[in-house]
mmCIF file of C-alpha atoms in Angstrom:
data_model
loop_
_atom_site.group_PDB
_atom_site.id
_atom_site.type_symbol
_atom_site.label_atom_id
_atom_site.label_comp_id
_atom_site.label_asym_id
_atom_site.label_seq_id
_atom_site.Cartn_x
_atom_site.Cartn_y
_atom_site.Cartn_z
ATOM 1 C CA UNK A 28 76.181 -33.610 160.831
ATOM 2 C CA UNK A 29 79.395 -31.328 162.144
ATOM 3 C CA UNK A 30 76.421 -28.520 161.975
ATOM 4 C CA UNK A 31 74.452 -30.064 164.041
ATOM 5 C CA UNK A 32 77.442 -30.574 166.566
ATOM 6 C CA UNK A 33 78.089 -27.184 166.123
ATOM 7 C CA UNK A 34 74.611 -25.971 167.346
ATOM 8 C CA UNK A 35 74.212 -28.385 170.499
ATOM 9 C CA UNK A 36 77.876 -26.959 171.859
ATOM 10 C CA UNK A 37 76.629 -23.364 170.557
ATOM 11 C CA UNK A 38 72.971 -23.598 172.102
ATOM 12 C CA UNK A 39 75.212 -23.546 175.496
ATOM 13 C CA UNK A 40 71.722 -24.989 176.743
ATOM 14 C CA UNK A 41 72.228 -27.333 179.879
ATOM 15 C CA UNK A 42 74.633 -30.049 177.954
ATOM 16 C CA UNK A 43 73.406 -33.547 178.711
ATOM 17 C CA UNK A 44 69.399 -33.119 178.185
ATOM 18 C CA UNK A 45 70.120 -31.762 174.577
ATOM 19 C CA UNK A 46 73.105 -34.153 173.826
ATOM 20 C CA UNK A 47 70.163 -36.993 174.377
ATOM 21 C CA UNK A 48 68.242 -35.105 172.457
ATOM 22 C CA UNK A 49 70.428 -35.070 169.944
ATOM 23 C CA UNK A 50 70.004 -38.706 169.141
ATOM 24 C CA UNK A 51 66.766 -38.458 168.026
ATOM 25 C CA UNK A 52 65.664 -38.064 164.091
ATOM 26 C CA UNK A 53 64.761 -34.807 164.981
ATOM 27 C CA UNK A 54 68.009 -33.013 165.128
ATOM 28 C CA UNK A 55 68.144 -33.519 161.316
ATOM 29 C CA UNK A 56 65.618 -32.040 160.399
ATOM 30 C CA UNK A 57 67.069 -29.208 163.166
ATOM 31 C CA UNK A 58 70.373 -28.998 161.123
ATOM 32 C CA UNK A 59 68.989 -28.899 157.838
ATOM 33 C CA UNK A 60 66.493 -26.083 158.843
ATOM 34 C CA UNK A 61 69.194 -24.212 160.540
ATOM 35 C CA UNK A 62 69.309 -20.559 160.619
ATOM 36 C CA UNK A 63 72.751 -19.979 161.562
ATOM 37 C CA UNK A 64 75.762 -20.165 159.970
ATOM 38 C CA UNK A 65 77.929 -23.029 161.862
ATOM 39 C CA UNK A 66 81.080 -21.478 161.652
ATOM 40 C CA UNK A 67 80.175 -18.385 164.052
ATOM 41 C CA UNK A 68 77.950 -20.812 166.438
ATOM 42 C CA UNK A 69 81.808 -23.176 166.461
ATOM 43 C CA UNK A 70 83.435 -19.670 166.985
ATOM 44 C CA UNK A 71 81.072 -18.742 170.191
ATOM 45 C CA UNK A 72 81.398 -22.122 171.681
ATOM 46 C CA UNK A 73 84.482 -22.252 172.101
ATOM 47 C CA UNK A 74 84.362 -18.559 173.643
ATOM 48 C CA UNK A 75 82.064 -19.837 176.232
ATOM 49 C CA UNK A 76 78.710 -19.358 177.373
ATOM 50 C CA UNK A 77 80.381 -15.673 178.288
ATOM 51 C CA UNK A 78 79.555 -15.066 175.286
ATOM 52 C CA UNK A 79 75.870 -15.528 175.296
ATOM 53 C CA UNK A 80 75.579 -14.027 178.827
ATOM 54 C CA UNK A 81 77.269 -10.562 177.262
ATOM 55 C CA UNK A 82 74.419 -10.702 175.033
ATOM 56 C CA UNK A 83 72.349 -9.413 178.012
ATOM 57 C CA UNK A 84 74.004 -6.869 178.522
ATOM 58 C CA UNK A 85 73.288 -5.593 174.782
ATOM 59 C CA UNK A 86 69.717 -6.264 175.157
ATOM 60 C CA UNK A 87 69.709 -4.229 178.192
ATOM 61 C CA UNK A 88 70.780 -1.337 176.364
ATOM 62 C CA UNK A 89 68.626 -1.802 173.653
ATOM 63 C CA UNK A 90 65.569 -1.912 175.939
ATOM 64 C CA UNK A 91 65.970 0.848 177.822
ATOM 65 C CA UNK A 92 66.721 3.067 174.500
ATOM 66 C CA UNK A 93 63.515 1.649 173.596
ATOM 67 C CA UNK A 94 62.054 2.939 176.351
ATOM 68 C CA UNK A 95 63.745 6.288 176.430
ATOM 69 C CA UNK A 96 63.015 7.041 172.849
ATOM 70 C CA UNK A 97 59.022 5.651 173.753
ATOM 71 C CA UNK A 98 58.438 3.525 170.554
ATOM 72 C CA UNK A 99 56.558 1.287 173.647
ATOM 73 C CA UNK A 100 53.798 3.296 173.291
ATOM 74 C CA UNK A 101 50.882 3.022 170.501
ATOM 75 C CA UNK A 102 50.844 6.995 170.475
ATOM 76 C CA UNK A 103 54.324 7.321 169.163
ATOM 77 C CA UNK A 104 54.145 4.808 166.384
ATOM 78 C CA UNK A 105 50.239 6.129 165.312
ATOM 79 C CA UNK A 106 51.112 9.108 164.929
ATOM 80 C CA UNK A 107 54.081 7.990 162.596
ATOM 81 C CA UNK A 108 51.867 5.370 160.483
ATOM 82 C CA UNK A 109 48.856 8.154 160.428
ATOM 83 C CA UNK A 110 52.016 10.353 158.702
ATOM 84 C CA UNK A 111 51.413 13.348 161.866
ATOM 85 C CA UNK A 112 55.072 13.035 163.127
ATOM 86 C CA UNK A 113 58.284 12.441 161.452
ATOM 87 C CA UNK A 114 60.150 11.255 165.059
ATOM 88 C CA UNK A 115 60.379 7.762 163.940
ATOM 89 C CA UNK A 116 61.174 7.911 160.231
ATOM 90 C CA UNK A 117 64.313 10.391 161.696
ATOM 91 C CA UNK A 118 64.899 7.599 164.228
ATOM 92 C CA UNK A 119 65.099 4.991 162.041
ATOM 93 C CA UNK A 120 66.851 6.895 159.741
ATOM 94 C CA UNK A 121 69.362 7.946 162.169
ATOM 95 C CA UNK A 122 70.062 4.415 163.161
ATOM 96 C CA UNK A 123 70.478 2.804 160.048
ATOM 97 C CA UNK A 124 72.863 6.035 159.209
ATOM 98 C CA UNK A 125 74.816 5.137 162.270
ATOM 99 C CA UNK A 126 74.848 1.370 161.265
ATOM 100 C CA UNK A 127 75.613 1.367 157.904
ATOM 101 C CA UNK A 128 78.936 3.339 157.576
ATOM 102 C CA UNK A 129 80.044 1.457 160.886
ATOM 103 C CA UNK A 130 79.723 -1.731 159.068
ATOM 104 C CA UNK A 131 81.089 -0.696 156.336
ATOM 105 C CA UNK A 132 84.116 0.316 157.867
ATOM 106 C CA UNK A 133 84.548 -3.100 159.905
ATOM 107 C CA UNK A 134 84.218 -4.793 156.844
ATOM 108 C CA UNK A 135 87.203 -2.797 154.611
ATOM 109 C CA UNK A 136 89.138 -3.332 157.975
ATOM 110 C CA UNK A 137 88.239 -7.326 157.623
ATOM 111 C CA UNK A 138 87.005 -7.536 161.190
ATOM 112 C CA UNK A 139 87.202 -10.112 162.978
ATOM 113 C CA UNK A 140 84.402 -10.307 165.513
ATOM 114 C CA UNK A 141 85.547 -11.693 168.744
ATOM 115 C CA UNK A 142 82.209 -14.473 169.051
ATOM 116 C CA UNK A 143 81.789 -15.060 165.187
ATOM 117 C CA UNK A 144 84.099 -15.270 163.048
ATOM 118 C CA UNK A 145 85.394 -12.630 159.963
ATOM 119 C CA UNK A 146 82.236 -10.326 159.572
ATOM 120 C CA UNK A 147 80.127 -11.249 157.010
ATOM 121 C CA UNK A 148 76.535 -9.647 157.524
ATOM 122 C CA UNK A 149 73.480 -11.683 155.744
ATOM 123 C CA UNK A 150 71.901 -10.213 152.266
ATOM 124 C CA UNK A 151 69.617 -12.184 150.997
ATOM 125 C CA UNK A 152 68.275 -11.552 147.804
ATOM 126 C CA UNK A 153 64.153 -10.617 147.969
ATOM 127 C CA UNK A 154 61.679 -13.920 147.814
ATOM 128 C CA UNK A 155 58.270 -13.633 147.790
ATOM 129 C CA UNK A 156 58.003 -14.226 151.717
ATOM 130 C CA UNK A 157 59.529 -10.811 152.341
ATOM 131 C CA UNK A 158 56.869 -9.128 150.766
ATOM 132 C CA UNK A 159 53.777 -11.456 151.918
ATOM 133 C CA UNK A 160 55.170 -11.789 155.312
ATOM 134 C CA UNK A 161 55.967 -8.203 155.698
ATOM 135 C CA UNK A 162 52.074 -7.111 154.840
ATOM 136 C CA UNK A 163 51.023 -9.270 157.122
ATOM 137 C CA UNK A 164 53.310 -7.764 159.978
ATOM 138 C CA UNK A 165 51.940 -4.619 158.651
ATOM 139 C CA UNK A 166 48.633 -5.111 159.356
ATOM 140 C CA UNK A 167 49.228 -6.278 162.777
ATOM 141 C CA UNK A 168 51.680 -3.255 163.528
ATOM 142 C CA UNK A 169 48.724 -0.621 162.395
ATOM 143 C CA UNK A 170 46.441 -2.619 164.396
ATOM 144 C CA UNK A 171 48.271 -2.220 167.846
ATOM 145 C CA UNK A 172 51.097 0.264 166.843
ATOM 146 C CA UNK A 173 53.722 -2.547 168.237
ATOM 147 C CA UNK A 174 56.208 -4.310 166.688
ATOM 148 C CA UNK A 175 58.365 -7.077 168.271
ATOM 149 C CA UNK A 176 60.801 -5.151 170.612
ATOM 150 C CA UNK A 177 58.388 -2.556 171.759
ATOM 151 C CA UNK A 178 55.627 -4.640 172.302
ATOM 152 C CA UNK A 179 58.062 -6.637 174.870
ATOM 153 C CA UNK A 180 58.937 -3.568 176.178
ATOM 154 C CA UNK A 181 55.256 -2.198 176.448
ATOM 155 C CA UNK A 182 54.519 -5.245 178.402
ATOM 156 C CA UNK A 183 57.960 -4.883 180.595
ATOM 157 C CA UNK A 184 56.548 -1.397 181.227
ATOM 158 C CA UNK A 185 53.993 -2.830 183.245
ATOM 159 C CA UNK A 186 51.185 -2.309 180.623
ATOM 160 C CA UNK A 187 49.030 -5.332 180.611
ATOM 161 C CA UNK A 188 48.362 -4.536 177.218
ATOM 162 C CA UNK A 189 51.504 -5.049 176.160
ATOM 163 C CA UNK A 190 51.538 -8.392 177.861
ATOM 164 C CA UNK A 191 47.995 -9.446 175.665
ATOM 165 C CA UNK A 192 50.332 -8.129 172.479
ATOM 166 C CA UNK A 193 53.095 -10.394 172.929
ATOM 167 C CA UNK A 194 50.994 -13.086 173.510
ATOM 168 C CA UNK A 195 49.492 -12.848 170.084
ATOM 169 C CA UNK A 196 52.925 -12.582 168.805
ATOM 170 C CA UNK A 197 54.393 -15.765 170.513
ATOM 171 C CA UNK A 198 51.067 -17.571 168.993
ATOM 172 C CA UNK A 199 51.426 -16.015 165.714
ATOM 173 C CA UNK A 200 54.518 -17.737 165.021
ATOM 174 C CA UNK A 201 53.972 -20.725 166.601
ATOM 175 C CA UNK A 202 51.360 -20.817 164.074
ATOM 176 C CA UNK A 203 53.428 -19.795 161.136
ATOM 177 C CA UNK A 204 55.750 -22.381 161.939
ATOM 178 C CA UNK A 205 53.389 -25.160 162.178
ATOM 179 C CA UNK A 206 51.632 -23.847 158.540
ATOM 180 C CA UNK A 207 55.313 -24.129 157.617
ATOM 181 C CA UNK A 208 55.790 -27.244 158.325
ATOM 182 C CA UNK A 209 52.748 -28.488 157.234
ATOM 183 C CA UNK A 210 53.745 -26.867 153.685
ATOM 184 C CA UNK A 211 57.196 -28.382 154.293
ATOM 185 C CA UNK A 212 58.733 -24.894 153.772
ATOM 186 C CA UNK A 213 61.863 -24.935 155.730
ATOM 187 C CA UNK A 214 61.934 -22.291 158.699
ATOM 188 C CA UNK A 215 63.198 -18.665 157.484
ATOM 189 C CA UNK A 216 67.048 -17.941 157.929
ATOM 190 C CA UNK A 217 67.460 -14.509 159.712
ATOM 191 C CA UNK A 218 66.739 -11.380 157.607
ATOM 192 C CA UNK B 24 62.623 10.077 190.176
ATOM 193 C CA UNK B 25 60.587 11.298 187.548
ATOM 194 C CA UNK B 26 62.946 13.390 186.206
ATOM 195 C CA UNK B 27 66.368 11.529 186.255
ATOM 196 C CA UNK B 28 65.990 10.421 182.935
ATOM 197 C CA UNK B 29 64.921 12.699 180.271
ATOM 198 C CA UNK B 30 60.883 11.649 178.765
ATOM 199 C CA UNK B 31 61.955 10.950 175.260
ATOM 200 C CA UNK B 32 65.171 11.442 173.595
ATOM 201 C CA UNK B 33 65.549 13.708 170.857
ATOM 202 C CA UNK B 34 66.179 11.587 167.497
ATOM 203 C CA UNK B 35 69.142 12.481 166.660
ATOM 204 C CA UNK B 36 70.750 11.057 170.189
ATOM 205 C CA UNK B 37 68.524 7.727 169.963
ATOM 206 C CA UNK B 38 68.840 7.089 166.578
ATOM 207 C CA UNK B 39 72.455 7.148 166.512
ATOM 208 C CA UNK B 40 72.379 5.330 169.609
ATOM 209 C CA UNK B 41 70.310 2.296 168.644
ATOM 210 C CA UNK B 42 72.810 2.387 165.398
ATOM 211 C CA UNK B 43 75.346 1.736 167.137
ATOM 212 C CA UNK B 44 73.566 -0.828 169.491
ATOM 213 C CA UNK B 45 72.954 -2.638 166.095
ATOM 214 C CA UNK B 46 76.229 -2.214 164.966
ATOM 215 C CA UNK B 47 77.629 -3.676 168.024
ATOM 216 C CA UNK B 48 75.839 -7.165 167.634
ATOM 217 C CA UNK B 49 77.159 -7.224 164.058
ATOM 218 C CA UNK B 50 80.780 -6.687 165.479
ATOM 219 C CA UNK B 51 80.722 -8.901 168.249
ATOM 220 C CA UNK B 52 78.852 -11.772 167.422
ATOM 221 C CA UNK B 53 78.057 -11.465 163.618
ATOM 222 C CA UNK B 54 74.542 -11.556 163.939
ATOM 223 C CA UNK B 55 71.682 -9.368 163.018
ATOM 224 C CA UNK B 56 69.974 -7.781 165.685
ATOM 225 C CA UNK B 57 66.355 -8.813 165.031
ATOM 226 C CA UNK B 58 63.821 -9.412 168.067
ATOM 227 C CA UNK B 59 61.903 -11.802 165.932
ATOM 228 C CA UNK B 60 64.220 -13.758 165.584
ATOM 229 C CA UNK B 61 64.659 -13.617 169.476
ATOM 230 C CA UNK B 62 60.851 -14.882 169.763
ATOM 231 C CA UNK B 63 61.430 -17.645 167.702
ATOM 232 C CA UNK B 64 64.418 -19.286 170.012
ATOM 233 C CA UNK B 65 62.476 -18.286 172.792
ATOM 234 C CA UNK B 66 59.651 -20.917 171.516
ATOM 235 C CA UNK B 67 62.833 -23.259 171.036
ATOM 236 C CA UNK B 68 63.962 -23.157 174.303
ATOM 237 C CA UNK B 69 60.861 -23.443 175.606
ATOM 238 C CA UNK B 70 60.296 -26.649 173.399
ATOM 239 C CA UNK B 71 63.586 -28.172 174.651
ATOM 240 C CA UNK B 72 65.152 -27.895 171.023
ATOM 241 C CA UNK B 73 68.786 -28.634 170.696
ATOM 242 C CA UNK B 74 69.199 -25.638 168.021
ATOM 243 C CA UNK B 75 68.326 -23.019 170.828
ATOM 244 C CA UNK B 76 70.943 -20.216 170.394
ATOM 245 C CA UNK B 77 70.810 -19.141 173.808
ATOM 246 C CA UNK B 78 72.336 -15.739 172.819
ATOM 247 C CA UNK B 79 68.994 -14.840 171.120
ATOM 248 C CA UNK B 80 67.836 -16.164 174.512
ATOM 249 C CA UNK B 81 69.897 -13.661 176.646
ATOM 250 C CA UNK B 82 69.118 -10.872 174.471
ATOM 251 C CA UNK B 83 65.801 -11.337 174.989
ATOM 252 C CA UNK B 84 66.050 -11.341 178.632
ATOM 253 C CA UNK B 85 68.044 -8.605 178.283
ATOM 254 C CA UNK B 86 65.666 -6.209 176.373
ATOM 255 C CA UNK B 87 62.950 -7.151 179.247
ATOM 256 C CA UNK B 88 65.242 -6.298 181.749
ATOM 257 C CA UNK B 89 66.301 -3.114 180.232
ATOM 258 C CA UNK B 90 62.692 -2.068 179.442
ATOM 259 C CA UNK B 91 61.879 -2.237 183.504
ATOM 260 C CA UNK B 92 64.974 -0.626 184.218
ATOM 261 C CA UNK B 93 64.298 2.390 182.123
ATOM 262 C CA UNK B 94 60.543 2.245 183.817
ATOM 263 C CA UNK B 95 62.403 2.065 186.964
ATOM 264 C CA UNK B 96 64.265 5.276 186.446
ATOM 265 C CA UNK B 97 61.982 7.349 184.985
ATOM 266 C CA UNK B 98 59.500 6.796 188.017
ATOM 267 C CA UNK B 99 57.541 3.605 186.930
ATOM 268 C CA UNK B 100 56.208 0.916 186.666
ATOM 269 C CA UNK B 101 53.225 1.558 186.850
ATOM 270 C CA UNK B 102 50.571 -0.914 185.858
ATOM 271 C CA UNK B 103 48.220 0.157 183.248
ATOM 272 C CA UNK B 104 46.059 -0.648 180.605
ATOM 273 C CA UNK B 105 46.297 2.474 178.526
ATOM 274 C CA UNK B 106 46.607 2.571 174.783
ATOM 275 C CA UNK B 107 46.084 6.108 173.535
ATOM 276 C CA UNK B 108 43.086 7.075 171.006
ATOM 277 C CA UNK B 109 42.512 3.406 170.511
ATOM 278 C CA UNK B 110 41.290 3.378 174.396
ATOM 279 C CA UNK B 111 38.912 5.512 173.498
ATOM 280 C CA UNK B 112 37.839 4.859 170.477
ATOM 281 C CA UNK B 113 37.039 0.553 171.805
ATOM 282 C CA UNK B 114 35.834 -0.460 175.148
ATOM 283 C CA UNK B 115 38.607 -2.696 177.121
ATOM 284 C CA UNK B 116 36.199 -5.735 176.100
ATOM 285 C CA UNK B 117 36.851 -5.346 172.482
ATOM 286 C CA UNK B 118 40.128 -3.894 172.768
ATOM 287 C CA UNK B 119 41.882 -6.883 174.466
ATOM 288 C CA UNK B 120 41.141 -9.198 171.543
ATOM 289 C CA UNK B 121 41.771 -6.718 168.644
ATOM 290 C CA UNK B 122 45.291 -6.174 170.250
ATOM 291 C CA UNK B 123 45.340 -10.652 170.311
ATOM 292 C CA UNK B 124 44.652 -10.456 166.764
ATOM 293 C CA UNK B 125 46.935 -7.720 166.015
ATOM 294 C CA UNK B 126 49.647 -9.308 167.582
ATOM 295 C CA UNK B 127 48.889 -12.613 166.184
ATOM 296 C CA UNK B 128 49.551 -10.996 162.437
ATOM 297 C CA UNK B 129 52.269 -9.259 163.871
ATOM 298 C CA UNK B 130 53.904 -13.066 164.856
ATOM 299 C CA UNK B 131 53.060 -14.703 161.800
ATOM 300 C CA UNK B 132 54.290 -11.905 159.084
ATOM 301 C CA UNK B 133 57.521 -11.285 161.041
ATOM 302 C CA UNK B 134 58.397 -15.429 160.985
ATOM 303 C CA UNK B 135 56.942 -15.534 157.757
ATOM 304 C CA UNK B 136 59.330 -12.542 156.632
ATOM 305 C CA UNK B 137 62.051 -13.878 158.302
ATOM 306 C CA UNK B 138 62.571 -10.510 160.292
ATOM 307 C CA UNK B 139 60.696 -7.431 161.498
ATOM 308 C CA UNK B 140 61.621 -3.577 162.158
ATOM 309 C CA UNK B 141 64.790 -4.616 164.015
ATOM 310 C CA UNK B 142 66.129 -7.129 161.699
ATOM 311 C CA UNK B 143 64.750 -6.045 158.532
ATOM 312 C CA UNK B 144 64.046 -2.407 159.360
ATOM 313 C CA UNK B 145 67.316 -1.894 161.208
ATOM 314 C CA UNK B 146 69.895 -4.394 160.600
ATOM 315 C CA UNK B 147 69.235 -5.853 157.575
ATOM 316 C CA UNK B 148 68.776 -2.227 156.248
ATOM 317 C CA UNK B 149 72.175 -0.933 157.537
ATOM 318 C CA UNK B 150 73.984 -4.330 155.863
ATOM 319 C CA UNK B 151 72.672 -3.698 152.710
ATOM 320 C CA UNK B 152 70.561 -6.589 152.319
ATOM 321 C CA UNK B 153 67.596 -6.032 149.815
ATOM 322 C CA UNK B 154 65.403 -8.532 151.110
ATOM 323 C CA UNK B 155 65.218 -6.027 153.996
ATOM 324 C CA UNK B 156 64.941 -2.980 152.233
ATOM 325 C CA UNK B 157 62.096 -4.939 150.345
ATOM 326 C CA UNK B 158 60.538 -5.988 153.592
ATOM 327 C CA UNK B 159 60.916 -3.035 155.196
ATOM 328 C CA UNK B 160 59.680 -1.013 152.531
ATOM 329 C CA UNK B 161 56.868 -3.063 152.153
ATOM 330 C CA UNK B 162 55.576 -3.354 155.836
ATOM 331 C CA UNK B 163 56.077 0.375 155.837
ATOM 332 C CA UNK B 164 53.095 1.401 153.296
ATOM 333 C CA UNK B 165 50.965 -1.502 154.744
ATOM 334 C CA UNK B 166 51.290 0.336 158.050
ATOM 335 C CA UNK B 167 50.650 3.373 156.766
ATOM 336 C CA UNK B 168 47.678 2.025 154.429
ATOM 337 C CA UNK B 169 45.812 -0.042 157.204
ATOM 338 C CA UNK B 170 46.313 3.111 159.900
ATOM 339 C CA UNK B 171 44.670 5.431 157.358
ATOM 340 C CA UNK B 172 41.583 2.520 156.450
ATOM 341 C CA UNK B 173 40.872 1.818 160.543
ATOM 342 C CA UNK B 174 40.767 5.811 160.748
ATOM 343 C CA UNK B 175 38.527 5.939 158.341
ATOM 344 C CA UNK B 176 36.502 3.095 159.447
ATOM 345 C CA UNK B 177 36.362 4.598 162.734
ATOM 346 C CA UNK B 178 34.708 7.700 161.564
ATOM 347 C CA UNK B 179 38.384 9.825 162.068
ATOM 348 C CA UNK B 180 38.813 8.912 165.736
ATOM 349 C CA UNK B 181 42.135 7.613 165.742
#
């Protein structure tokens, strides 16, 4: 039960409503289904809700790189999937390239991450979701050339396209979540 | 306007630089930075759940917000309905549904996966995790596959 304490101080969501909340059988099932690991959501509570709010700040700068490097727009990601430009695959590459030696760094330095804890990135080892789940995704991101942060973008953009895209995608797992639960698979655990 | 911010940025400038984007929500928070995952507490808020992690929120906002602002500077927004050689290839009719579809594979494979380019592709990826390498490598030659099979479909327009 301390992890489900942990999330309602964590959610920082307006405190009495979900301390009622709380009460109820369904916070259980919550805990037991819960995607994130209770020390780090402890360690950002008692930060603050600063410490969600700085979060915005990060997802401003990833939206406008998404923006500037135009993976919001079918053309760019076609003509990666249809194997005419390499732009992405070096984008990609060049991220993860960035990514990887950073973290590995942090971690020979033990870092300790001001909001969460000792760092302690998620492996998980491969189930058969991550290779059913992922064609699925593929088909969809062939289809309309989106995937989640672009499409948001596309839409932000002020293409209404974008806004029909993310649509699908908020129903899409709404629906997976309810096939879920109707399977009584608990809900996936980040990546 | 149109030209204070350059059209697209060469890869090895945005690559490095959404590396290091990713990198930073590792280091600050310990968390994987994966937009799915963003979705899906976006549903929980929205649902009044008490295991909202209202970061994920705020990021989300966040990546809206930046996405107008970048519009903003390079002389948008302008409100469109434009999606390349798949506008021309389906009338506006058709297309609107296809893209509903799309997205509603797109919605269920990423939840189902547990992650999507960001948090598989990206993340995951750079933390070593072989679930994502699996899932990325995996959506990958789907991708690729299904883009080749709607060309072909489509008699080569796309």
């Amino acid at each position: 039960m301390s992890a489900a304490g942990a999330v309602i101080i964590g959610s920082g969501t307006s405190g009495a409503g979900a301390e009622t909340a709380a009460a109820g059988p369904e916070v259980v099932s919550g805990a037991r289904t819960l995607p994130l690991n209770a020390v780090r959501l402890i360690a950002r509570a008692r930060a603050g809700a600063k410490a969600n709010r700085l979060g915005f700040a990060l997802g401003l700068v990833f939206g406008a790189l998404l923006v500037l490097v135009r993976v919001h727009e079918y053309q760019t990601i076609h003509n990666m999937l249809m194997l005419r430009d390499p732009y992405v695959f070096l984008l990609m590459g060049a991220a993860v390239g960035t990514a990887a030696p950073l973290l590995w760094l942090l971690r020979r330095r033990r870092w300790n991450t001001p909001f969460g804890g000792a760092l302690a990135p998620e492996r998980h080892p491969v189930e058969r979701r991550h290779i059913a789940g992922s064609m699925v995704f593929g088909v969809g991101w062939a289809v309309t050339g989106a995937c989640p942060g672009p499409a948001l973008v596309m839409a932000a953009s002020g293409n209404v396209l974008g806004v029909v895209v993310v649509g699908g995608l908020f129903t899409g797992l709404l629906l997976r979540d309810w096939v879920a639960r109707r399977q009584g698979v608990p809900e996936p655990t980040g990546c | 306007m149109g030209t204070l911010v350059v059209e697209q940025l060469p890869w090895y400038v945005g690559g490095p630089l959404i590396g290091l984007v990713v990198a930073a929500m590792y280091a600050v928070w310990n968390e994987p930075l994966g937009v799915s995952g963003l979705y899906a507490h976006v549903t929980r808020l929205a649902a009044r759940r008490p295991d909202t992690d209202m970061l994920r929120v705020w990021v989300f906002a966040g990546i809206v917000a930046g996405g107008v602002m970048a519009t903003l500077l390079q002389g948008g927004p302008r409100v469109s309905a434009d999606y390349g050689v798949l506008s021309a290839a389906l009338p506006l009719l058709l297309l609107v549904p296809v893209l509903f579809v799309g997205g509603v594979l797109i919605g269920y494979g990423v939840r189902w996966a547990g992650g999507c380019t960001s948090g598989h592709g990206l993340a995951g990826s750079s933390a070593f995790s072989v679930a994502s390498f699996t899932a990325t490598a995996t959506f990958m030659a789907t991708a690729i596959a299904v883009s080749f099979l709607l060309n072909w479909l489509l008699g080569g327009v796309l």
